[in-house]
mmCIF file of C-alpha atoms in Angstrom:
data_model
loop_
_atom_site.group_PDB
_atom_site.id
_atom_site.type_symbol
_atom_site.label_atom_id
_atom_site.label_comp_id
_atom_site.label_asym_id
_atom_site.label_seq_id
_atom_site.Cartn_x
_atom_site.Cartn_y
_atom_site.Cartn_z
ATOM 1 C CA UNK E 1 0.000 0.000 0.000
ATOM 2 C CA UNK E 2 1.317 3.439 -0.940
ATOM 3 C CA UNK E 3 2.364 5.491 2.060
ATOM 4 C CA UNK E 4 0.228 8.558 2.691
ATOM 5 C CA UNK E 5 1.745 12.017 2.724
ATOM 6 C CA UNK E 6 2.261 13.567 6.153
ATOM 7 C CA UNK E 7 0.704 17.019 6.071
ATOM 8 C CA UNK E 8 1.814 19.351 8.857
ATOM 9 C CA UNK E 9 -0.771 21.854 10.087
ATOM 10 C CA UNK E 10 0.264 24.775 12.311
ATOM 11 C CA UNK E 11 -2.346 25.891 14.829
ATOM 12 C CA UNK E 12 -2.134 29.620 14.087
ATOM 13 C CA UNK E 13 -3.592 32.053 16.628
ATOM 14 C CA UNK E 14 -5.164 30.106 19.488
ATOM 15 C CA UNK E 15 -7.658 32.916 20.244
ATOM 16 C CA UNK E 16 -9.216 32.714 16.773
ATOM 17 C CA UNK E 17 -11.023 30.077 14.728
ATOM 18 C CA UNK E 18 -7.973 27.963 13.861
ATOM 19 C CA UNK E 19 -8.709 25.046 16.191
ATOM 20 C CA UNK E 20 -12.344 25.080 15.142
ATOM 21 C CA UNK E 21 -11.621 24.819 11.415
ATOM 22 C CA UNK E 22 -8.788 22.326 11.973
ATOM 23 C CA UNK E 23 -10.955 19.982 14.069
ATOM 24 C CA UNK E 24 -13.932 20.301 11.725
ATOM 25 C CA UNK E 25 -11.751 19.565 8.693
ATOM 26 C CA UNK E 26 -10.021 16.594 10.323
ATOM 27 C CA UNK E 27 -13.356 15.182 11.515
ATOM 28 C CA UNK E 28 -14.026 14.444 7.842
ATOM 29 C CA UNK E 29 -13.023 10.779 7.306
ATOM 30 C CA UNK E 30 -12.125 11.571 3.679
ATOM 31 C CA UNK E 31 -9.091 13.511 4.899
ATOM 32 C CA UNK E 32 -7.746 10.433 6.685
ATOM 33 C CA UNK E 33 -8.027 8.424 3.477
ATOM 34 C CA UNK E 34 -5.690 10.727 1.546
ATOM 35 C CA UNK E 35 -3.113 11.919 4.104
ATOM 36 C CA UNK E 36 -1.794 11.684 7.644
ATOM 37 C CA UNK E 37 -2.426 15.053 9.318
ATOM 38 C CA UNK E 38 0.079 16.266 11.924
ATOM 39 C CA UNK E 39 -1.047 19.340 13.862
ATOM 40 C CA UNK E 40 1.564 21.496 15.616
ATOM 41 C CA UNK E 41 -0.233 22.944 18.621
ATOM 42 C CA UNK E 42 -1.082 22.659 22.287
ATOM 43 C CA UNK E 43 -3.019 19.795 23.849
ATOM 44 C CA UNK E 44 -4.608 22.119 26.396
ATOM 45 C CA UNK E 45 -5.655 24.611 23.734
ATOM 46 C CA UNK E 46 -7.178 21.826 21.657
ATOM 47 C CA UNK E 47 -9.081 20.519 24.687
ATOM 48 C CA UNK E 48 -10.330 24.015 25.503
ATOM 49 C CA UNK E 49 -11.704 24.606 22.009
ATOM 50 C CA UNK E 50 -13.150 21.110 21.822
ATOM 51 C CA UNK E 51 -15.087 21.784 25.030
ATOM 52 C CA UNK E 52 -16.267 25.253 23.972
ATOM 53 C CA UNK E 53 -17.436 23.921 20.602
ATOM 54 C CA UNK E 54 -18.924 20.777 22.184
ATOM 55 C CA UNK E 55 -17.126 18.568 19.665
ATOM 56 C CA UNK E 56 -17.324 15.562 21.981
ATOM 57 C CA UNK E 57 -16.948 13.005 19.197
ATOM 58 C CA UNK E 58 -13.614 14.413 18.046
ATOM 59 C CA UNK E 59 -10.230 13.719 19.627
ATOM 60 C CA UNK E 60 -6.570 14.098 18.707
ATOM 61 C CA UNK E 61 -3.920 11.444 19.105
ATOM 62 C CA UNK E 62 -1.114 13.207 20.974
ATOM 63 C CA UNK E 63 2.385 12.371 19.735
ATOM 64 C CA UNK E 64 5.885 13.581 20.620
ATOM 65 C CA UNK E 65 7.052 14.069 17.054
ATOM 66 C CA UNK E 66 6.014 13.656 13.429
ATOM 67 C CA UNK E 67 7.709 10.251 13.180
ATOM 68 C CA UNK E 68 5.248 8.874 15.756
ATOM 69 C CA UNK E 69 2.174 10.077 13.863
ATOM 70 C CA UNK E 70 -0.266 7.318 13.008
ATOM 71 C CA UNK E 71 -2.286 7.001 9.791
ATOM 72 C CA UNK E 72 -6.090 7.205 9.871
ATOM 73 C CA UNK E 73 -5.957 9.501 12.914
ATOM 74 C CA UNK E 74 -5.669 13.243 13.520
ATOM 75 C CA UNK E 75 -2.286 13.621 15.231
ATOM 76 C CA UNK E 76 -1.195 16.554 17.388
ATOM 77 C CA UNK E 77 2.365 17.337 18.493
ATOM 78 C CA UNK E 78 2.039 19.008 21.884
ATOM 79 C CA UNK E 79 4.434 21.974 21.945
ATOM 80 C CA UNK E 80 4.113 22.674 25.668
ATOM 81 C CA UNK E 81 2.283 21.675 28.836
ATOM 82 C CA UNK E 82 2.261 25.076 30.524
ATOM 83 C CA UNK E 83 -1.041 26.787 31.191
ATOM 84 C CA UNK E 84 -1.953 29.292 28.475
ATOM 85 C CA UNK E 85 -4.673 31.879 28.806
ATOM 86 C CA UNK E 86 -7.107 31.719 25.902
ATOM 87 C CA UNK E 87 -9.292 34.780 25.410
ATOM 88 C CA UNK E 88 -11.500 34.079 22.432
ATOM 89 C CA UNK E 89 -11.649 36.876 19.911
ATOM 90 C CA UNK E 90 -8.737 38.873 21.303
ATOM 91 C CA UNK E 91 -5.142 39.344 20.252
ATOM 92 C CA UNK E 92 -2.628 38.389 22.920
ATOM 93 C CA UNK E 93 1.108 38.100 23.376
ATOM 94 C CA UNK E 94 0.886 34.404 24.209
ATOM 95 C CA UNK E 95 -1.200 33.816 21.071
ATOM 96 C CA UNK E 96 1.588 35.264 18.941
ATOM 97 C CA UNK E 97 4.280 33.388 20.858
ATOM 98 C CA UNK E 98 2.565 30.021 20.406
ATOM 99 C CA UNK E 99 1.829 30.692 16.725
ATOM 100 C CA UNK E 100 5.505 31.472 16.130
ATOM 101 C CA UNK E 101 6.627 28.356 18.026
ATOM 102 C CA UNK E 102 4.394 26.107 15.917
ATOM 103 C CA UNK E 103 5.700 27.629 12.700
ATOM 104 C CA UNK E 104 9.342 27.221 13.654
ATOM 105 C CA UNK E 105 8.992 23.612 14.856
ATOM 106 C CA UNK E 106 6.951 22.609 11.794
ATOM 107 C CA UNK E 107 9.349 24.377 9.450
ATOM 108 C CA UNK E 108 12.265 22.499 10.983
ATOM 109 C CA UNK E 109 10.419 19.207 10.435
ATOM 110 C CA UNK E 110 9.749 20.244 6.851
ATOM 111 C CA UNK E 111 13.453 20.868 6.287
ATOM 112 C CA UNK E 112 14.254 17.463 7.787
ATOM 113 C CA UNK E 113 11.545 15.779 5.671
ATOM 114 C CA UNK E 114 9.638 14.579 8.730
ATOM 115 C CA UNK E 115 6.539 15.987 7.025
ATOM 116 C CA UNK E 116 5.860 16.315 3.300
ATOM 117 C CA UNK E 117 4.033 19.653 3.168
ATOM 118 C CA UNK E 118 2.718 22.336 5.491
ATOM 119 C CA UNK E 119 -0.695 23.969 5.878
ATOM 120 C CA UNK E 120 -0.631 27.108 8.003
ATOM 121 C CA UNK E 121 -3.668 28.226 9.990
ATOM 122 C CA UNK E 122 -4.105 32.021 10.240
ATOM 123 C CA UNK E 123 -1.825 34.160 12.399
ATOM 124 C CA UNK E 124 -2.273 37.694 13.707
ATOM 125 C CA UNK E 125 0.398 39.687 11.902
ATOM 126 C CA UNK E 126 0.975 42.063 14.839
ATOM 127 C CA UNK E 127 1.085 39.870 17.937
ATOM 128 C CA UNK E 128 3.392 37.332 16.302
ATOM 129 C CA UNK E 129 6.158 39.875 15.761
ATOM 130 C CA UNK E 130 9.271 39.022 17.784
ATOM 131 C CA UNK E 131 13.002 38.391 17.301
ATOM 132 C CA UNK E 132 11.986 34.904 16.061
ATOM 133 C CA UNK E 133 9.367 36.242 13.629
ATOM 134 C CA UNK E 134 10.065 39.576 12.003
ATOM 135 C CA UNK E 135 8.064 39.185 8.814
ATOM 136 C CA UNK E 136 4.988 40.729 7.207
ATOM 137 C CA UNK E 137 3.366 37.300 6.902
ATOM 138 C CA UNK E 138 3.753 33.605 6.154
ATOM 139 C CA UNK E 139 4.956 34.152 2.588
ATOM 140 C CA UNK E 140 7.915 36.229 3.716
ATOM 141 C CA UNK E 141 8.672 33.832 6.600
ATOM 142 C CA UNK E 142 8.936 30.763 4.352
ATOM 143 C CA UNK E 143 10.880 32.675 1.706
ATOM 144 C CA UNK E 144 13.500 33.502 4.358
ATOM 145 C CA UNK E 145 13.477 30.027 5.915
ATOM 146 C CA UNK E 146 14.247 28.392 2.584
ATOM 147 C CA UNK E 147 16.470 31.219 1.347
ATOM 148 C CA UNK E 148 14.364 31.873 -1.753
ATOM 149 C CA UNK E 149 13.904 35.445 -2.952
ATOM 150 C CA UNK E 150 11.662 34.764 -5.925
ATOM 151 C CA UNK E 151 8.387 33.623 -4.387
ATOM 152 C CA UNK E 152 4.786 34.645 -4.912
ATOM 153 C CA UNK E 153 1.520 34.664 -3.011
ATOM 154 C CA UNK E 154 -0.819 32.719 -5.303
ATOM 155 C CA UNK E 155 -4.502 32.485 -4.451
ATOM 156 C CA UNK E 156 -6.082 29.321 -5.827
ATOM 157 C CA UNK E 157 -9.688 28.253 -6.308
ATOM 158 C CA UNK E 158 -11.414 25.885 -8.696
ATOM 159 C CA UNK E 159 -12.455 28.698 -11.044
ATOM 160 C CA UNK E 160 -9.589 31.202 -10.675
ATOM 161 C CA UNK E 161 -5.925 31.680 -9.732
ATOM 162 C CA UNK E 162 -4.536 35.089 -8.790
ATOM 163 C CA UNK E 163 -0.853 35.869 -8.219
ATOM 164 C CA UNK E 164 0.544 39.124 -6.854
ATOM 165 C CA UNK E 165 3.465 41.301 -7.876
ATOM 166 C CA UNK E 166 3.562 42.799 -4.361
ATOM 167 C CA UNK E 167 2.292 41.308 -1.104
ATOM 168 C CA UNK E 168 1.759 43.358 2.024
ATOM 169 C CA UNK E 169 2.990 46.836 1.213
ATOM 170 C CA UNK E 170 1.224 50.212 1.539
ATOM 171 C CA UNK E 171 -0.414 51.529 -1.629
ATOM 172 C CA UNK E 172 1.628 54.734 -1.487
ATOM 173 C CA UNK E 173 4.823 52.691 -1.908
ATOM 174 C CA UNK E 174 3.769 51.056 -5.183
ATOM 175 C CA UNK E 175 5.481 53.723 -7.275
ATOM 176 C CA UNK E 176 8.779 52.998 -5.539
ATOM 177 C CA UNK E 177 8.803 49.222 -5.929
ATOM 178 C CA UNK E 178 7.085 48.569 -9.275
ATOM 179 C CA UNK E 179 9.637 47.969 -12.044
ATOM 180 C CA UNK E 180 9.730 46.115 -15.336
ATOM 181 C CA UNK E 181 12.236 43.676 -13.835
ATOM 182 C CA UNK E 182 9.969 42.914 -10.866
ATOM 183 C CA UNK E 183 6.879 42.351 -13.003
ATOM 184 C CA UNK E 184 8.806 40.125 -15.417
ATOM 185 C CA UNK E 185 10.206 38.109 -12.517
ATOM 186 C CA UNK E 186 6.716 37.581 -11.100
ATOM 187 C CA UNK E 187 5.359 36.543 -14.500
ATOM 188 C CA UNK E 188 8.109 33.916 -14.683
ATOM 189 C CA UNK E 189 7.384 32.599 -11.163
ATOM 190 C CA UNK E 190 3.695 32.330 -11.997
ATOM 191 C CA UNK E 191 4.363 30.603 -15.313
ATOM 192 C CA UNK E 192 6.787 28.117 -13.718
ATOM 193 C CA UNK E 193 4.282 27.293 -10.979
ATOM 194 C CA UNK E 194 1.466 26.742 -13.477
ATOM 195 C CA UNK E 195 3.696 24.307 -15.368
ATOM 196 C CA UNK E 196 5.155 22.443 -12.387
ATOM 197 C CA UNK E 197 2.544 22.689 -9.630
ATOM 198 C CA UNK E 198 -0.663 22.619 -11.692
ATOM 199 C CA UNK E 199 0.561 20.766 -14.812
ATOM 200 C CA UNK E 200 -0.843 23.418 -17.144
ATOM 201 C CA UNK E 201 0.282 23.058 -20.743
ATOM 202 C CA UNK E 202 1.084 26.378 -22.448
ATOM 203 C CA UNK E 203 -0.441 28.437 -19.603
ATOM 204 C CA UNK E 204 -2.039 31.790 -20.393
ATOM 205 C CA UNK E 205 -1.440 34.634 -17.942
ATOM 206 C CA UNK E 206 -3.419 37.872 -17.762
ATOM 207 C CA UNK E 207 -1.536 40.871 -16.322
ATOM 208 C CA UNK E 208 -3.703 43.517 -14.675
ATOM 209 C CA UNK E 209 -3.082 47.238 -15.109
ATOM 210 C CA UNK E 210 -2.066 49.361 -12.133
ATOM 211 C CA UNK E 211 -4.144 52.443 -12.978
ATOM 212 C CA UNK E 212 -7.846 52.921 -13.829
ATOM 213 C CA UNK E 213 -8.638 52.222 -17.504
ATOM 214 C CA UNK E 214 -5.079 50.850 -17.899
ATOM 215 C CA UNK E 215 -3.792 54.399 -17.686
ATOM 216 C CA UNK E 216 -5.742 55.667 -20.731
ATOM 217 C CA UNK E 217 -2.554 55.851 -22.846
ATOM 218 C CA UNK E 218 -0.719 57.779 -20.162
ATOM 219 C CA UNK E 219 -3.527 60.172 -19.212
ATOM 220 C CA UNK E 220 -4.185 58.403 -15.884
ATOM 221 C CA UNK E 221 -0.667 57.104 -15.264
ATOM 222 C CA UNK E 222 2.313 55.938 -17.252
ATOM 223 C CA UNK E 223 3.126 52.653 -15.493
ATOM 224 C CA UNK E 224 1.274 50.607 -18.104
ATOM 225 C CA UNK E 225 3.336 52.081 -20.946
ATOM 226 C CA UNK E 226 6.692 52.367 -19.185
ATOM 227 C CA UNK E 227 6.692 49.287 -16.906
ATOM 228 C CA UNK E 228 3.957 46.717 -17.554
ATOM 229 C CA UNK E 229 3.883 46.527 -21.346
ATOM 230 C CA UNK E 230 7.692 46.093 -21.612
ATOM 231 C CA UNK E 231 7.558 43.293 -19.028
ATOM 232 C CA UNK E 232 4.751 41.550 -20.908
ATOM 233 C CA UNK E 233 6.622 41.892 -24.218
ATOM 234 C CA UNK E 234 9.823 40.488 -22.701
ATOM 235 C CA UNK E 235 7.902 37.566 -21.236
ATOM 236 C CA UNK E 236 6.314 36.876 -24.614
ATOM 237 C CA UNK E 237 9.758 36.930 -26.227
ATOM 238 C CA UNK E 238 10.728 34.188 -23.743
ATOM 239 C CA UNK E 239 7.817 31.989 -24.869
ATOM 240 C CA UNK E 240 5.576 32.878 -21.941
ATOM 241 C CA UNK E 241 1.949 33.519 -22.879
ATOM 242 C CA UNK E 242 1.451 36.773 -20.964
ATOM 243 C CA UNK E 243 -1.179 39.287 -22.082
ATOM 244 C CA UNK E 244 -2.359 42.719 -21.002
ATOM 245 C CA UNK E 245 -2.306 44.981 -19.160
ATOM 246 C CA UNK E 246 -6.061 44.713 -18.566
ATOM 247 C CA UNK E 247 -8.174 47.215 -16.603
ATOM 248 C CA UNK E 248 -9.070 45.249 -13.481
ATOM 249 C CA UNK E 249 -12.719 46.284 -13.148
ATOM 250 C CA UNK E 250 -13.925 45.227 -16.584
ATOM 251 C CA UNK E 251 -11.634 42.193 -16.640
ATOM 252 C CA UNK E 252 -13.410 40.563 -13.698
ATOM 253 C CA UNK E 253 -16.888 41.969 -14.302
ATOM 254 C CA UNK E 254 -17.009 40.619 -17.866
ATOM 255 C CA UNK E 255 -15.784 37.159 -16.895
ATOM 256 C CA UNK E 256 -12.668 37.602 -19.018
ATOM 257 C CA UNK E 257 -10.606 35.918 -16.286
ATOM 258 C CA UNK E 258 -12.164 32.598 -17.341
ATOM 259 C CA UNK E 259 -10.104 32.700 -20.547
ATOM 260 C CA UNK E 260 -6.803 32.525 -18.630
ATOM 261 C CA UNK E 261 -5.053 29.991 -16.426
ATOM 262 C CA UNK E 262 -4.008 32.688 -13.958
ATOM 263 C CA UNK E 263 -4.185 36.419 -13.324
ATOM 264 C CA UNK E 264 -1.304 38.592 -12.112
ATOM 265 C CA UNK E 265 -2.444 41.463 -9.875
ATOM 266 C CA UNK E 266 -0.236 44.423 -9.004
ATOM 267 C CA UNK E 267 -1.213 44.739 -5.333
ATOM 268 C CA UNK E 268 -3.093 42.964 -2.555
ATOM 269 C CA UNK E 269 -6.638 44.351 -2.723
ATOM 270 C CA UNK E 270 -6.710 44.545 -6.529
ATOM 271 C CA UNK E 271 -6.568 40.759 -6.742
ATOM 272 C CA UNK E 272 -7.837 39.687 -3.341
ATOM 273 C CA UNK E 273 -11.253 41.341 -3.449
ATOM 274 C CA UNK E 274 -12.415 39.721 -6.711
ATOM 275 C CA UNK E 275 -10.759 36.439 -5.740
ATOM 276 C CA UNK E 276 -12.639 36.170 -2.455
ATOM 277 C CA UNK E 277 -15.906 37.087 -4.146
ATOM 278 C CA UNK E 278 -15.398 34.414 -6.803
ATOM 279 C CA UNK E 279 -13.861 31.692 -4.620
ATOM 280 C CA UNK E 280 -16.455 31.911 -1.844
ATOM 281 C CA UNK E 281 -15.191 29.803 1.082
ATOM 282 C CA UNK E 282 -13.034 27.462 -1.002
ATOM 283 C CA UNK E 283 -10.058 29.716 -1.656
ATOM 284 C CA UNK E 284 -6.504 28.707 -0.761
ATOM 285 C CA UNK E 285 -3.283 30.693 -0.368
ATOM 286 C CA UNK E 286 -0.269 28.920 -1.923
ATOM 287 C CA UNK E 287 3.330 30.146 -1.860
ATOM 288 C CA UNK E 288 4.664 29.630 -5.376
ATOM 289 C CA UNK E 289 8.406 29.419 -5.987
ATOM 290 C CA UNK E 290 9.387 27.487 -2.861
ATOM 291 C CA UNK E 291 11.157 24.114 -2.953
ATOM 292 C CA UNK E 292 8.549 22.874 -0.465
ATOM 293 C CA UNK E 293 4.746 22.955 -0.535
ATOM 294 C CA UNK E 294 2.996 25.467 1.720
ATOM 295 C CA UNK E 295 -0.711 26.265 1.592
ATOM 296 C CA UNK E 296 -3.101 28.122 3.869
ATOM 297 C CA UNK E 297 -6.806 28.896 4.111
ATOM 298 C CA UNK E 298 -7.729 32.211 2.512
ATOM 299 C CA UNK E 299 -9.374 33.641 5.648
ATOM 300 C CA UNK E 300 -7.913 35.341 8.711
ATOM 301 C CA UNK E 301 -8.020 34.657 12.445
ATOM 302 C CA UNK E 302 -11.777 35.191 12.596
ATOM 303 C CA UNK E 303 -11.716 36.827 16.011
ATOM 304 C CA UNK E 304 -15.283 38.090 15.524
ATOM 305 C CA UNK E 305 -16.707 34.554 15.298
ATOM 306 C CA UNK E 306 -14.236 32.664 17.519
ATOM 307 C CA UNK E 307 -15.912 30.095 19.750
ATOM 308 C CA UNK E 308 -19.330 30.485 18.102
ATOM 309 C CA UNK E 309 -19.167 27.224 16.146
ATOM 310 C CA UNK E 310 -20.044 28.911 12.870
ATOM 311 C CA UNK E 311 -16.634 28.975 11.125
ATOM 312 C CA UNK E 312 -16.469 27.017 7.876
ATOM 313 C CA UNK E 313 -13.650 24.457 7.492
ATOM 314 C CA UNK E 314 -13.947 24.510 3.681
ATOM 315 C CA UNK E 315 -10.925 26.716 3.026
ATOM 316 C CA UNK E 316 -8.651 24.692 5.315
ATOM 317 C CA UNK E 317 -9.917 21.449 3.815
ATOM 318 C CA UNK E 318 -9.173 22.749 0.322
ATOM 319 C CA UNK E 319 -5.714 23.857 1.525
ATOM 320 C CA UNK E 320 -5.004 20.248 2.523
ATOM 321 C CA UNK E 321 -6.339 18.948 -0.809
ATOM 322 C CA UNK E 322 -4.253 21.444 -2.765
ATOM 323 C CA UNK E 323 -1.061 20.576 -0.873
ATOM 324 C CA UNK E 324 -1.557 16.909 -1.764
ATOM 325 C CA UNK E 325 -2.365 17.718 -5.407
ATOM 326 C CA UNK E 326 0.801 19.801 -5.780
ATOM 327 C CA UNK E 327 2.933 17.112 -4.156
ATOM 328 C CA UNK E 328 1.529 14.613 -6.655
ATOM 329 C CA UNK E 329 2.003 16.979 -9.604
ATOM 330 C CA UNK E 330 5.648 17.671 -8.690
ATOM 331 C CA UNK E 331 6.211 13.963 -8.286
ATOM 332 C CA UNK E 332 4.705 13.262 -11.698
ATOM 333 C CA UNK E 333 7.235 15.436 -13.555
ATOM 334 C CA UNK E 334 10.346 14.314 -11.655
#
């Protein structure tokens, strides 16, 4: 019998909905048929959330390390036995500390091949900041851990994929960072990922404009003429099917995105808002360009609904599915 992939899952912020969506997803017997889940968290935190949510039929198997994890069961590596104060719906220092600990332990296991891929539950980007985690988010953390500069946040759903030229930077800094070289580099990362991770043949990439109406030939901005079009032309010269730049509003409203394998957005909200509207609760965040496979649900910590037993596990479940699919796709072309 073929050995199942071990999928590491970090517990994220313990004051949010992470434990709820993790337990709900792992309660699905289909998950156990396709992988061995290994959660990096706290036994006491898991017990607390299980009690609050009244998930009496669900239980973790507690293990000391990933090597001890058993198939057909939801495993949890207990990262500490000390008492932790859980305040549902609130950011706390201990929440950030425990989220960082889970990430670092799981990442070390990933480097040592104790797990095959990692799914990260949501963190709070402020409370996690420390000497051990000085990053804008997961994407930047994993890029540094694996010493890879050319990575990309790629949002994935059944009907759409959206990559980003920039991740978490203020809008007023776009003019400083956007260059032809950067856009071309991101087009290449996206194209490579479509080929390797999604097994697309001759992928087609749509590049979104930065300005309204794609700049109106320079009337509303010159980035399209001076930066984006040269990058697209250079990509095309390198046998990459990149097209654009397209005005973002009409591109999504008309359904034009359906004609492409992926869309490249210039900044966070430009791509994230239409993606979340189109993906509903099934969207997944994937870090393209890494030597390892890292996915995440597309939602945040969910402080506003923590402990209310109304959080959907769909995005986390799809993050697990996608991690397995990409592992299989990479294996198929080796």
